[in-house]
Structures are given as structure tokens and as C-alpha cells.
Amino acid sequence: MHIGDFKETYSSDQAVFINATSRFWLGVLFAVLFLFPFVAGDYLLFMANLAGITIIGAVGLNILTGFTGLISLGHAAFIGVGGYTAAILSTRFDLPFLLCLPLSGLMAAFFGIIVGGPSLRLKGLYLCIATLAAQLILEFVFVHWESLTGGIRGMNISPPQIFGYVLDNDFKFYFVTLVMVILCVTFARNLFRTRVGRAFIAIRDRDISAELMGINLLQYKTYAFALSSFMAGISGCLWVNFLKTVTPEHFPLMESVRYLAMVIVGGMGSILGSILGAIFMTIVPELISTFLGFLVNIFPTAMSFLFPLQQVIFGLLIVIFLVFEPHGLAEIWRRIKNYFHLWPFEH
């Protein structure tokens, strides 16, 4: 056998091994996710639902910011549009949950298109300010259009139903969240194998060159805003039906900043990064709060200065993390995976 034939055989065996290993671990992941609610307590189920809903919103923002290069500070407002749409349709029009879900996404996408319309002329900081303006305007609408949104008191809704099955606890709602996360993540992963997804990446890398290649910048930037906002609307609908209430306090400017931090911490232009960033930004503050609560039990007099430090500690963790790994959690995972992937061939 020639050396070239040996290398080709080695590469083929290596690829088969990697594919089989990936499928195996993917199956293990799905099995764990399915069995998780049967062994988890109420608090863990609550956090799992919260993380899943957040993942959908983070994936939507990463499509816009990470893959297309359009920075948005209005993502929480689009989530709010989806949330209020779901609440209004279910309480005033008595529409079922399965119909409210896509309609909430479409309404958020409509507002996303309105905001994304000027995106051909606005870039960088100017586009960021435009999305910030949209955030502030929609916040004002949520608070002051009381006849529609309920004002600062918000709106309460009944537990959602699917074909007569009432989702009245976290255990039941978990499976809806899991299915929606799988659908949205699968869609986003496949999107960037299509012409539309590749156009997004080309616009991010160099929009002038993309235009010279025949990519309609306004059209594809509008697509990016619409898809990102659609997922935000889906996330908002799930959020409202999970909490069974919606108020303007759920969608402030800081929530938009938090979603942007998820994308940065997780990894710009990475679907996996969206997932890891959303989990990080959801769970780590709870872990910090639990740790500080443990310290307060030991040192009761420290309560006055420990709990105010919670946000400071969390912000410091993000800064330290970005200094040492600016490419995000997805890059750390990629390095770990590459290190262990080929060990049977290397030893």
C-alpha cells in the first residue's frame, strides 16, 4: 500500500469515527433533555424553561448581530411585541396557543422590518442608535397605551392549552419549550447552508464586496431583521405563557443589553455560542445569588454590602471572561472538542 493510500484510508476512518461519535453524543443529549424533567425539582424546571426561552431570543439576535453584523439594542422590545401580541390575542380574541405562537412571531417581524428599513443607509453606531430609539418608543407604548397593554399593571393570561391539554405547571411547559428550542436551533443551523444565510455572512464580512457580487443589501438586511425579530416574538410568546403575566418591566433597555451580552459571551456568529451564552447569562446570576446567600447565613452582618455586589461581581466575571477569551464560550468548547475528538487515532 502506498503512503497516499494509507493517508486517504486514515482520513476516511477518522471522518467516519467523528460522525459516529457526534451522532452518539447528540443522542445522549436528547435523552438527557427528555429525562431531565422527571428527575428535576421545581426550581430546576423553572430555570430550564427560562434558559430555553432565552436561548430562542439569543439565537435570533445572533442571526442579526453575529452573522449579519447589524448591532441591535432593541431586541427586548421585539420580544415584548411578541409577548403583548400573545397576551392580547389569547385574552381578547380567545385564540389558541398554537395560533398565538406564529402570530406573535409575525407581529414582531413586522416591527423588525420597520426598524430594519433604514438599515441600508445606517451602519455601526448609527444603526445601534436607531434600534435604541425603537426600544425606547416601544417601551413608551407598553407603558402608556393602557387600553391595549394594561399599562404598568400589565396583563394576566390563563394557562395555555394544546388540544385541550392544559400546560399549568413547569413540568408540562418544559416539553413545549424544548420542542421550540430544537426547532429554532435547527432552523438557524440550516439557514447558513442556504443562499440567504451565506448572503448574511457576506454582508457581515464586507458589505460593499457583497453588493458587487449581486447581493441586494436592503433586501437581505431586511430579511435578517425579520428573522431575528420573528424569533424574538416566539420567545416573547413563550415567556408570557410561561409566566402567565406580562408587564413593561419585563422588557427594559437593560434586557436588550443582556441579550447582546449573551451573544458576545457565547460567541459572535455561532449558534452554539447563542445557546451557551444564554445559559451562562441565565444560570450564573442565580449561582452568584445562591453563593452570597450562603455567605450571609455564615456572616449575617455582611448582608448590607454582599447583595448589592451581585451585579458588580457578574459584570466583572463577563469582563474577565472576554479579556481572556474574546471569541466566547463556543471557542472554548471547540478547543475542548478538538482536543478529545481524535485521541483514539493519536495514541
Short mmCIF file of C-alpha atoms in Angstrom, two decimals:
data_model
loop_
_atom_site.label_atom_id
_atom_site.label_comp_id
_atom_site.label_asym_id
_atom_site.label_seq_id
_atom_site.Cartn_x
_atom_site.Cartn_y
_atom_site.Cartn_z
CA MET A 1 0.00 0.00 0.00
CA HIS A 2 1.30 3.45 -0.94
CA ILE A 3 1.63 6.16 1.69
CA GLY A 4 -1.01 8.24 -0.12
CA ASP A 5 -3.49 5.35 0.03
CA PHE A 6 -2.75 4.91 3.72
CA LYS A 7 -3.39 8.61 4.43
CA GLU A 8 -6.64 8.51 2.45
CA THR A 9 -7.82 5.44 4.39
CA TYR A 10 -6.81 7.08 7.67
CA SER A 11 -8.74 10.26 6.81
CA SER A 12 -11.80 8.25 5.82
CA ASP A 13 -11.75 6.22 9.05
CA GLN A 14 -11.23 9.39 11.01
CA ALA A 15 -14.26 11.09 9.41
CA VAL A 16 -16.46 8.04 9.99
CA PHE A 17 -15.38 7.92 13.64
CA ILE A 18 -16.11 11.62 14.15
CA ASN A 19 -19.56 11.38 12.53
CA ALA A 20 -20.48 8.29 14.57
CA THR A 21 -19.23 9.92 17.77
CA SER A 22 -21.17 13.12 17.07
CA ARG A 23 -24.39 11.19 16.44
CA PHE A 24 -23.87 9.18 19.60
CA TRP A 25 -23.39 12.22 21.83
CA LEU A 26 -26.28 14.03 20.14
CA GLY A 27 -28.50 11.06 21.00
CA VAL A 28 -27.24 11.14 24.58
CA LEU A 29 -28.02 14.87 24.78
CA PHE A 30 -31.59 14.38 23.56
CA ALA A 31 -32.09 11.52 26.02
CA VAL A 32 -30.82 13.65 28.91
CA LEU A 33 -33.02 16.59 27.90
CA PHE A 34 -36.06 14.33 27.69
CA LEU A 35 -35.44 12.63 31.04
CA PHE A 36 -34.41 15.83 32.85
CA PRO A 37 -37.91 16.98 33.98
CA PHE A 38 -38.66 13.57 35.50
CA VAL A 39 -35.80 13.91 37.99
CA ALA A 40 -35.51 17.70 38.40
CA GLY A 41 -37.20 19.72 41.13
CA ASP A 42 -39.48 22.71 40.66
CA TYR A 43 -36.67 25.26 40.83
CA LEU A 44 -34.52 23.47 38.23
CA LEU A 45 -37.53 23.12 35.93
CA PHE A 46 -38.24 26.83 36.28
CA MET A 47 -34.64 27.68 35.40
CA ALA A 48 -34.63 25.20 32.48
CA ASN A 49 -37.74 26.80 30.97
CA LEU A 50 -36.28 30.25 31.49
CA ALA A 51 -32.99 29.23 29.84
CA GLY A 52 -34.78 27.61 26.89
CA ILE A 53 -36.92 30.67 26.21
CA THR A 54 -33.82 32.86 26.47
CA ILE A 55 -31.93 30.62 24.02
CA ILE A 56 -34.54 31.27 21.32
CA GLY A 57 -34.20 35.02 21.76
CA ALA A 58 -30.39 34.83 21.78
CA VAL A 59 -30.30 32.75 18.58
CA GLY A 60 -32.49 35.37 16.92
CA LEU A 61 -30.19 38.21 17.95
CA ASN A 62 -27.09 36.28 16.83
CA ILE A 63 -28.60 35.92 13.34
CA LEU A 64 -28.79 39.71 13.17
CA THR A 65 -25.65 40.75 15.05
CA GLY A 66 -23.28 37.80 14.92
CA PHE A 67 -23.94 36.57 11.38
CA THR A 68 -25.09 39.73 9.59
CA GLY A 69 -23.08 42.31 11.54
CA LEU A 70 -26.03 44.56 12.45
CA ILE A 71 -25.93 45.66 16.07
CA SER A 72 -29.30 45.96 17.82
CA LEU A 73 -30.20 47.47 21.18
CA GLY A 74 -33.93 46.90 20.68
CA HIS A 75 -34.16 43.12 20.93
CA ALA A 76 -36.04 43.15 24.25
CA ALA A 77 -38.67 45.44 22.70
CA PHE A 78 -39.29 42.94 19.88
CA ILE A 79 -39.61 40.19 22.50
CA GLY A 80 -42.12 42.47 24.22
CA VAL A 81 -44.09 42.88 21.00
CA GLY A 82 -44.38 39.11 20.76
CA GLY A 83 -45.35 38.85 24.41
CA TYR A 84 -48.05 41.51 24.27
CA THR A 85 -49.37 40.13 20.98
CA ALA A 86 -49.77 36.69 22.57
CA ALA A 87 -51.48 38.18 25.65
CA ILE A 88 -53.91 40.30 23.60
CA LEU A 89 -54.80 37.51 21.18
CA SER A 90 -55.40 34.97 23.94
CA THR A 91 -57.39 37.22 26.32
CA ARG A 92 -59.39 39.40 23.95
CA PHE A 93 -59.79 37.13 20.92
CA ASP A 94 -59.59 33.77 22.71
CA LEU A 95 -57.15 32.39 20.15
CA PRO A 96 -55.40 29.09 20.97
CA PHE A 97 -51.77 28.96 22.00
CA LEU A 98 -50.62 27.19 18.82
CA LEU A 99 -52.07 30.04 16.74
CA CYS A 100 -50.78 32.81 19.02
CA LEU A 101 -47.25 31.46 18.73
CA PRO A 102 -46.67 32.11 14.98
CA LEU A 103 -48.78 35.29 15.02
CA SER A 104 -46.63 36.72 17.81
CA GLY A 105 -43.53 35.99 15.74
CA LEU A 106 -45.06 37.61 12.64
CA MET A 107 -46.08 40.75 14.54
CA ALA A 108 -42.56 41.12 15.96
CA ALA A 109 -41.12 40.50 12.47
CA PHE A 110 -43.34 43.30 11.11
CA PHE A 111 -41.89 45.77 13.60
CA GLY A 112 -38.42 44.42 12.89
CA ILE A 113 -38.87 45.18 9.19
CA ILE A 114 -39.97 48.73 10.01
CA VAL A 115 -36.84 49.27 12.10
CA GLY A 116 -34.61 47.47 9.59
CA GLY A 117 -35.87 49.51 6.63
CA PRO A 118 -33.33 52.32 7.10
CA SER A 119 -30.51 49.81 7.66
CA LEU A 120 -29.10 50.32 4.14
CA ARG A 121 -28.22 53.91 4.97
CA LEU A 122 -27.35 53.38 8.63
CA LYS A 123 -24.33 51.42 9.82
CA GLY A 124 -22.47 50.76 13.02
CA LEU A 125 -23.21 53.23 15.79
CA TYR A 126 -25.96 54.97 13.79
CA LEU A 127 -27.91 51.74 13.34
CA CYS A 128 -27.37 50.93 17.00
CA ILE A 129 -28.92 54.30 17.94
CA ALA A 130 -31.86 53.62 15.61
CA THR A 131 -32.59 50.31 17.33
CA LEU A 132 -32.18 52.05 20.69
CA ALA A 133 -34.83 54.55 19.60
CA ALA A 134 -37.14 51.67 18.68
CA GLN A 135 -36.59 50.17 22.14
CA LEU A 136 -37.49 53.43 23.88
CA ILE A 137 -40.54 54.05 21.66
CA LEU A 138 -41.94 50.57 22.22
CA GLU A 139 -41.27 50.82 25.95
CA PHE A 140 -43.30 54.06 25.96
CA VAL A 141 -46.13 52.30 24.09
CA PHE A 142 -46.14 49.36 26.53
CA VAL A 143 -46.50 51.74 29.50
CA HIS A 144 -48.87 54.42 28.18
CA TRP A 145 -51.25 52.64 25.78
CA GLU A 146 -53.21 51.35 28.75
CA SER A 147 -56.35 50.41 26.81
CA LEU A 148 -54.31 47.90 24.81
CA THR A 149 -51.45 46.80 27.07
CA GLY A 150 -52.82 47.41 30.55
CA GLY A 151 -50.14 49.99 31.30
CA ILE A 152 -47.80 49.40 34.21
CA ARG A 153 -50.22 46.83 35.67
CA GLY A 154 -49.77 44.67 32.62
CA MET A 155 -51.97 41.73 31.64
CA ASN A 156 -52.63 38.30 33.07
CA ILE A 157 -53.47 35.28 30.93
CA SER A 158 -54.82 31.81 31.57
CA PRO A 159 -52.54 28.75 31.28
CA PRO A 160 -52.10 27.82 27.61
CA GLN A 161 -53.71 24.71 26.15
CA ILE A 162 -52.69 22.39 23.34
CA PHE A 163 -55.58 20.30 22.01
CA GLY A 164 -57.31 20.57 25.37
CA TYR A 165 -54.20 19.66 27.38
CA VAL A 166 -53.61 22.45 29.91
CA LEU A 167 -49.98 23.49 30.44
CA ASP A 168 -50.49 24.61 34.02
CA ASN A 169 -47.10 23.80 35.52
CA ASP A 170 -43.39 23.98 34.70
CA PHE A 171 -43.15 20.23 34.03
CA LYS A 172 -45.72 20.34 31.23
CA PHE A 173 -44.43 23.59 29.77
CA TYR A 174 -40.86 22.23 29.66
CA PHE A 175 -41.63 19.95 26.72
CA VAL A 176 -43.13 22.84 24.71
CA THR A 177 -40.03 24.91 25.40
CA LEU A 178 -37.75 22.02 24.46
CA VAL A 179 -39.53 21.41 21.15
CA MET A 180 -39.42 25.11 20.23
CA VAL A 181 -35.72 25.36 21.11
CA ILE A 182 -34.94 22.34 18.92
CA LEU A 183 -36.97 23.76 16.01
CA CYS A 184 -35.43 27.24 16.23
CA VAL A 185 -31.85 25.98 16.65
CA THR A 186 -32.26 23.51 13.77
CA PHE A 187 -33.69 26.23 11.54
CA ALA A 188 -30.85 28.61 12.40
CA ARG A 189 -28.16 25.97 11.75
CA ASN A 190 -29.65 25.06 8.37
CA LEU A 191 -30.21 28.71 7.45
CA PHE A 192 -26.50 29.30 6.97
CA ARG A 193 -26.27 26.46 4.48
CA THR A 194 -28.63 28.35 2.19
CA ARG A 195 -28.09 31.28 -0.14
CA VAL A 196 -29.79 33.64 2.33
CA GLY A 197 -27.52 32.62 5.21
CA ARG A 198 -24.38 32.89 3.09
CA ALA A 199 -25.53 36.36 1.99
CA PHE A 200 -25.84 37.38 5.66
CA ILE A 201 -22.25 36.30 6.30
CA ALA A 202 -21.01 38.10 3.17
CA ILE A 203 -22.70 41.31 4.31
CA ARG A 204 -21.10 40.98 7.72
CA ASP A 205 -17.61 40.40 6.32
CA ARG A 206 -17.71 43.20 3.74
CA ASP A 207 -20.98 44.68 2.58
CA ILE A 208 -19.51 46.59 -0.37
CA SER A 209 -17.99 43.43 -1.82
CA ALA A 210 -21.26 41.59 -1.20
CA GLU A 211 -23.14 44.25 -3.15
CA LEU A 212 -20.67 44.00 -6.03
CA MET A 213 -21.35 40.24 -6.14
CA GLY A 214 -25.04 40.96 -6.70
CA ILE A 215 -26.39 40.72 -3.17
CA ASN A 216 -29.24 43.17 -2.58
CA LEU A 217 -28.17 44.74 0.72
CA LEU A 218 -31.52 46.25 1.66
CA GLN A 219 -33.37 43.02 0.88
CA TYR A 220 -31.08 40.75 2.89
CA LYS A 221 -30.67 43.15 5.80
CA THR A 222 -34.45 43.32 5.97
CA TYR A 223 -34.54 39.51 5.94
CA ALA A 224 -32.09 39.49 8.86
CA PHE A 225 -34.20 41.92 10.90
CA ALA A 226 -37.37 39.96 10.10
CA LEU A 227 -35.93 36.57 11.06
CA SER A 228 -34.29 37.92 14.21
CA SER A 229 -37.49 39.67 15.30
CA PHE A 230 -39.61 36.63 14.44
CA MET A 231 -37.59 34.50 16.86
CA ALA A 232 -37.80 37.31 19.41
CA GLY A 233 -41.59 37.24 19.06
CA ILE A 234 -41.65 33.46 19.55
CA SER A 235 -39.53 33.91 22.67
CA GLY A 236 -41.89 36.62 23.93
CA CYS A 237 -44.95 34.43 23.39
CA LEU A 238 -43.37 31.56 25.31
CA TRP A 239 -42.24 33.95 28.06
CA VAL A 240 -45.76 35.32 28.60
CA ASN A 241 -47.43 31.91 28.54
CA PHE A 242 -44.79 30.56 30.92
CA LEU A 243 -45.14 33.36 33.49
CA LYS A 244 -48.85 33.89 32.70
CA THR A 245 -48.38 37.63 33.02
CA VAL A 246 -46.76 40.45 31.07
CA THR A 247 -45.72 43.94 32.21
CA PRO A 248 -43.42 46.63 30.74
CA GLU A 249 -40.88 45.76 33.46
CA HIS A 250 -40.10 42.51 31.63
CA PHE A 251 -38.66 44.30 28.57
CA PRO A 252 -36.44 47.23 29.65
CA LEU A 253 -33.36 48.53 27.86
CA MET A 254 -31.12 46.54 30.20
CA GLU A 255 -32.75 43.36 28.93
CA SER A 256 -31.62 44.28 25.40
CA VAL A 257 -28.12 44.87 26.72
CA ARG A 258 -28.27 41.49 28.48
CA TYR A 259 -29.17 39.72 25.22
CA LEU A 260 -26.31 41.48 23.45
CA ALA A 261 -24.00 40.30 26.24
CA MET A 262 -25.23 36.72 25.70
CA VAL A 263 -24.20 36.85 22.06
CA ILE A 264 -20.79 38.32 22.89
CA VAL A 265 -20.05 35.97 25.79
CA GLY A 266 -21.31 32.91 23.92
CA GLY A 267 -19.59 33.71 20.65
CA MET A 268 -20.48 36.04 17.78
CA GLY A 269 -21.60 34.21 14.67
CA SER A 270 -22.11 30.87 16.42
CA ILE A 271 -25.41 29.09 17.08
CA LEU A 272 -23.73 27.06 19.81
CA GLY A 273 -22.46 30.34 21.23
CA SER A 274 -26.03 31.63 21.47
CA ILE A 275 -27.01 28.56 23.47
CA LEU A 276 -24.01 28.69 25.80
CA GLY A 277 -24.27 32.46 26.24
CA ALA A 278 -27.98 32.27 27.11
CA ILE A 279 -27.38 29.51 29.65
CA PHE A 280 -24.43 31.42 31.14
CA MET A 281 -26.38 34.67 31.49
CA THR A 282 -29.38 32.86 32.98
CA ILE A 283 -27.72 30.50 35.43
CA VAL A 284 -24.59 32.33 36.63
CA PRO A 285 -26.51 35.22 38.31
CA GLU A 286 -28.55 32.61 40.19
CA LEU A 287 -25.37 30.82 41.27
CA ILE A 288 -23.88 34.11 42.47
CA SER A 289 -27.08 34.90 44.38
CA THR A 290 -27.06 31.43 45.98
CA PHE A 291 -23.40 31.78 46.95
CA LEU A 292 -23.97 35.21 48.50
CA GLY A 293 -26.98 33.85 50.37
CA PHE A 294 -24.75 31.10 51.77
CA LEU A 295 -22.23 33.70 52.92
CA VAL A 296 -24.95 35.76 54.57
CA ASN A 297 -26.04 32.71 56.58
CA ILE A 298 -22.49 32.49 57.91
CA PHE A 299 -21.91 36.25 58.29
CA PRO A 300 -25.32 37.89 58.90
CA THR A 301 -23.79 41.34 59.25
CA ALA A 302 -22.44 41.14 55.69
CA MET A 303 -25.90 41.32 54.07
CA SER A 304 -25.77 45.10 53.70
CA PHE A 305 -22.84 45.02 51.27
CA LEU A 306 -22.83 41.48 49.84
CA PHE A 307 -26.12 41.50 47.91
CA PRO A 308 -25.55 44.96 46.31
CA LEU A 309 -22.31 43.49 44.93
CA GLN A 310 -24.18 40.79 42.97
CA GLN A 311 -24.41 42.77 39.72
CA VAL A 312 -20.85 44.06 40.15
CA ILE A 313 -19.49 40.53 40.51
CA PHE A 314 -21.47 39.34 37.50
CA GLY A 315 -20.25 42.24 35.35
CA LEU A 316 -16.68 41.65 36.47
CA LEU A 317 -16.94 37.98 35.50
CA ILE A 318 -18.05 38.95 32.00
CA VAL A 319 -15.20 41.45 31.60
CA ILE A 320 -12.59 38.97 32.82
CA PHE A 321 -14.02 36.28 30.57
CA LEU A 322 -13.91 38.49 27.47
CA VAL A 323 -10.34 39.59 28.20
CA PHE A 324 -9.06 36.02 28.33
CA GLU A 325 -11.39 34.53 25.67
CA PRO A 326 -12.79 37.21 23.34
CA HIS A 327 -14.22 34.58 20.95
CA GLY A 328 -16.62 33.34 23.59
CA LEU A 329 -17.71 30.12 25.17
CA ALA A 330 -18.18 28.49 21.77
CA GLU A 331 -14.45 28.79 21.09
CA ILE A 332 -13.61 27.20 24.45
CA TRP A 333 -15.93 24.30 23.67
CA ARG A 334 -14.40 23.95 20.19
CA ARG A 335 -10.90 23.67 21.65
CA ILE A 336 -12.01 21.06 24.19
CA LYS A 337 -13.80 19.06 21.48
CA ASN A 338 -10.83 19.18 19.12
CA TYR A 339 -8.51 18.04 21.89
CA PHE A 340 -10.55 14.94 22.71
CA HIS A 341 -12.05 14.16 19.31
CA LEU A 342 -9.12 12.36 17.75
CA TRP A 343 -7.46 10.78 20.76
CA PRO A 344 -8.03 7.16 19.58
CA PHE A 345 -6.07 7.96 16.41
CA GLU A 346 -3.35 9.91 18.17
CA HIS A 347 -2.46 7.31 20.77
#
